[in-house]
Amino acid sequence: MRILVVEDEPILNGQLVQAITNAGHTVESAHDGVQAHYLGEVEEFDAVVLDLGLPELDGLTVLRRWRTAGRKMPVLILTARSAWQEKVAGIDAGADDYLAKPFHMEELLARLRALLRRGGEHASAEWQCGPITLDTRQARVLVDGQPLMLTSHEFKLLQLLMQRKGEVLSRTELSERIYAYDSDRDSNTIEVFVGRLRKKLPPGSIETVRGLGYRLMEPGGPDS
Ligand code: CA
């Protein structure tokens, strides 16, 4: 499973990553709220361990933004021991469970296992846009039920467009999100990827909005 660990204390962050990796999962980690929000929005995780006291953007705000944007992954929040208000606010913001600091790593792993079991039962992993189906968990795309072969960049691009279908996404935004970890960011290459992706999708799926960017349209939809 893919787990996101968000914790600003470097030692605790490292311990969490180590323990969850040892439990057999793939772990991404973030050290501040902005980075955490970004990762949780554009990547798929089976669960998130989220500290509430974070620099840049606090954990509650991060969680609220994910939930508002329809992100449904299970989230376990880490709270200060005495702050019961934090727990209440966290549950209200959409947390699935909480653990007060300091905690035993074994307990955290047990809570995480429980969350992953629950998450697996009702996580919807399929997004639909007309004849296009994107399965976020299996990283698979179908058009009219037929599998479509995409490169990882093309897949990411389609995922971003589907996540916000009907909305215009600028070349800059797309390149920032696709190349988050690449040093050679170049918004011109987005045009190339869009061109390739467009050839693989049903005609009219990706619309170019001159001077603004691209948007994904449902073929035959009201605006196409
Ligand atoms: Ca903290």
Coordinates of C-alpha atoms and ligand atoms in Angstrom, one line a residue:
M1 CA 0.0 0.0 0.0
R2 CA 1.1 3.6 -0.5
I3 CA 1.2 5.7 2.6
L4 CA 1.8 9.5 3.0
V5 CA 3.6 10.5 6.3
V6 CA 3.3 14.2 7.2
E7 CA 5.4 15.3 10.2
D8 CA 7.6 18.3 10.6
E9 CA 9.8 16.9 13.4
P10 CA 12.7 15.3 11.4
I11 CA 13.4 12.5 13.9
L12 CA 9.8 11.5 14.3
N13 CA 9.3 11.7 10.5
G14 CA 12.2 9.4 10.0
Q15 CA 10.9 6.9 12.6
L16 CA 7.5 6.9 11.0
V17 CA 8.8 6.3 7.5
Q18 CA 11.1 3.5 8.8
A19 CA 8.4 1.7 10.7
I20 CA 5.8 1.9 8.0
T21 CA 8.3 0.9 5.4
N22 CA 9.3 -2.1 7.5
A23 CA 5.6 -3.0 7.7
G24 CA 5.7 -3.5 4.0
H25 CA 4.3 -0.3 2.6
T26 CA 5.6 2.3 0.1
V27 CA 6.0 5.6 1.9
E28 CA 6.2 9.2 0.7
S29 CA 6.9 11.9 3.3
A30 CA 6.3 15.6 3.7
H31 CA 7.6 18.0 6.3
D32 CA 5.2 20.9 5.9
G33 CA 1.5 21.6 5.1
V34 CA 2.0 23.0 1.6
Q35 CA 4.0 20.0 0.4
A36 CA 1.5 17.6 2.1
H37 CA -1.5 19.3 0.6
Y38 CA 0.1 19.1 -2.9
L39 CA 1.0 15.4 -2.6
G40 CA -2.4 14.4 -1.2
E41 CA -4.1 16.2 -4.0
V42 CA -2.2 15.0 -7.0
E43 CA -1.1 11.5 -5.9
E44 CA -3.0 8.5 -4.7
F45 CA -2.5 7.2 -1.2
D46 CA -4.2 4.3 0.6
A47 CA -3.8 6.2 3.9
V48 CA -2.2 9.3 5.4
V49 CA -0.6 9.9 8.8
L50 CA -1.0 13.6 9.3
D51 CA 0.5 15.7 12.1
L52 CA -1.7 18.7 12.9
G53 CA 1.0 21.2 14.0
L54 CA 2.8 21.9 10.7
P55 CA 4.7 24.9 9.3
E56 CA 3.4 26.7 6.2
L57 CA -0.2 25.3 6.4
D58 CA -1.6 23.6 9.5
G59 CA -2.8 20.0 9.3
L60 CA -6.5 20.8 9.9
T61 CA -6.5 23.1 6.9
V62 CA -4.7 20.6 4.8
L63 CA -7.3 17.9 5.7
R64 CA -10.3 20.2 5.1
R65 CA -9.0 21.2 1.7
W66 CA -8.5 17.5 0.7
R67 CA -12.1 16.7 1.8
T68 CA -13.5 19.7 0.1
A69 CA -11.8 18.6 -3.1
G70 CA -13.3 15.1 -2.7
R71 CA -10.2 13.3 -1.7
K72 CA -11.4 10.3 0.4
M73 CA -8.3 8.5 1.5
P74 CA -8.3 7.5 5.2
V75 CA -6.4 9.9 7.4
L76 CA -5.0 9.3 10.8
I77 CA -4.2 12.5 12.6
L78 CA -1.4 13.0 15.3
T79 CA -2.5 15.4 18.0
A80 CA -0.9 16.9 21.1
R81 CA -1.7 14.8 24.2
S82 CA -3.7 17.3 26.2
A83 CA -5.5 19.0 23.3
W84 CA -8.9 17.2 23.2
Q85 CA -10.3 20.2 21.2
E86 CA -7.8 19.3 18.4
K87 CA -9.2 15.8 18.2
V88 CA -12.8 17.1 17.9
A89 CA -11.7 19.6 15.3
G90 CA -9.8 16.9 13.5
I91 CA -12.8 14.5 13.3
D92 CA -15.0 17.4 12.2
A93 CA -12.5 18.1 9.4
G94 CA -12.7 14.6 8.1
A95 CA -10.1 12.6 10.0
D96 CA -10.8 8.8 10.3
D97 CA -8.9 8.3 13.5
Y98 CA -6.4 10.1 15.8
L99 CA -3.5 9.3 18.0
A100 CA -2.1 11.5 20.8
K101 CA 1.6 12.2 21.0
P102 CA 3.8 10.6 22.3
F103 CA 2.6 7.2 21.0
H104 CA 4.0 3.7 20.7
M105 CA 4.9 2.9 17.1
E106 CA 3.1 -0.5 17.5
E107 CA -0.1 1.3 18.3
L108 CA 0.3 3.6 15.3
L109 CA 0.9 0.5 13.0
A110 CA -2.2 -1.2 14.5
R111 CA -4.4 1.9 13.8
L112 CA -3.0 2.1 10.3
R113 CA -3.8 -1.5 9.6
A114 CA -7.4 -1.0 10.8
L115 CA -7.7 2.1 8.5
L116 CA -6.4 0.3 5.5
R117 CA -8.8 -2.6 6.1
R118 CA -11.7 -0.1 6.2
G119 CA -10.4 1.9 3.3
G120 CA -10.2 -1.1 1.1
E121 CA -13.9 -1.8 1.6
H122 CA -15.3 1.3 0.1
A123 CA -12.7 3.2 -1.7
S124 CA -13.9 4.2 -5.2
A125 CA -10.9 4.2 -7.5
E126 CA -12.6 4.8 -10.8
W127 CA -13.1 8.1 -12.5
Q128 CA -15.3 8.5 -15.5
C129 CA -15.5 11.1 -18.3
G130 CA -17.8 10.0 -21.2
P131 CA -16.2 6.8 -22.6
I132 CA -13.0 7.3 -20.7
T133 CA -12.5 5.4 -17.4
L134 CA -9.4 6.0 -15.2
D135 CA -8.6 3.5 -12.4
T136 CA -6.4 5.4 -10.0
R137 CA -5.4 2.4 -8.0
Q138 CA -4.4 0.2 -10.8
A139 CA -3.1 3.1 -12.9
R140 CA -5.2 1.9 -15.8
V141 CA -7.2 3.7 -18.5
L142 CA -10.1 2.2 -20.5
V143 CA -11.8 3.8 -23.5
D144 CA -15.2 2.2 -24.3
G145 CA -13.9 -0.7 -22.1
Q146 CA -10.7 -1.2 -24.2
P147 CA -7.4 -0.7 -22.4
L148 CA -5.4 2.3 -23.4
M149 CA -1.6 2.2 -23.3
L150 CA -0.2 5.4 -21.8
T151 CA 3.3 6.4 -20.6
S152 CA 3.5 7.5 -17.0
H153 CA 3.6 11.2 -18.0
E154 CA 0.6 10.8 -20.2
F155 CA -1.2 9.0 -17.4
K156 CA -0.4 11.7 -14.9
L157 CA -1.6 14.4 -17.3
L158 CA -4.9 12.6 -18.0
Q159 CA -5.4 12.1 -14.2
L160 CA -4.9 15.8 -13.6
L161 CA -7.4 16.7 -16.4
M162 CA -9.9 14.2 -15.2
Q163 CA -9.7 15.2 -11.6
R164 CA -10.9 18.7 -12.7
K165 CA -12.8 17.9 -15.9
G166 CA -14.4 20.9 -17.5
E167 CA -11.9 23.3 -15.9
V168 CA -9.1 25.0 -17.8
L169 CA -5.6 24.0 -16.6
S170 CA -2.7 26.2 -17.6
R171 CA 0.5 24.8 -19.1
T172 CA 2.4 26.2 -16.1
E173 CA 0.2 24.4 -13.6
L174 CA 0.3 21.1 -15.5
S175 CA 4.1 21.2 -15.8
E176 CA 4.5 22.1 -12.2
R177 CA 2.4 19.1 -11.2
I178 CA 3.8 16.6 -13.6
Y179 CA 7.4 17.6 -13.0
A180 CA 7.2 18.2 -9.3
Y181 CA 10.3 16.1 -8.7
D182 CA 12.1 16.8 -12.0
S183 CA 14.7 19.5 -12.2
D184 CA 14.3 20.1 -15.9
R185 CA 10.8 21.6 -15.8
D186 CA 9.7 22.9 -19.2
S187 CA 6.2 24.0 -19.9
N188 CA 6.8 23.6 -23.7
T189 CA 7.0 19.9 -23.3
I190 CA 3.5 19.8 -21.9
E191 CA 2.3 20.7 -25.4
V192 CA 4.1 17.6 -26.7
F193 CA 2.4 15.3 -24.0
V194 CA -1.0 16.8 -24.7
G195 CA -0.5 16.2 -28.4
R196 CA 0.4 12.5 -27.8
L197 CA -2.4 12.0 -25.3
R198 CA -4.9 13.7 -27.6
K199 CA -4.1 11.2 -30.4
K200 CA -4.9 8.3 -28.1
L201 CA -8.2 9.6 -26.7
P202 CA -11.6 10.0 -28.5
P203 CA -11.6 13.1 -30.8
G204 CA -12.6 16.3 -29.0
S205 CA -11.7 15.0 -25.5
I206 CA -9.0 17.6 -24.8
E207 CA -9.9 21.2 -25.8
T208 CA -7.2 23.9 -26.2
V209 CA -8.3 27.2 -24.8
R210 CA -6.2 29.7 -26.5
G211 CA -3.8 31.6 -24.2
L212 CA -5.1 29.8 -21.2
G213 CA -4.5 26.1 -21.3
Y214 CA -6.3 22.8 -21.7
R215 CA -9.5 21.2 -20.5
L216 CA -11.0 17.8 -20.7
M217 CA -14.5 17.7 -22.1
E218 CA -17.0 14.9 -22.2
P219 CA -17.5 14.2 -25.9
G220 CA -21.1 15.1 -26.8
G221 CA -21.4 17.0 -23.5
P222 CA -23.2 20.4 -23.4
D223 CA -20.0 22.5 -23.9
S224 CA -18.3 20.5 -26.6
Ligands
CA1 CA 4.4 19.2 14.5

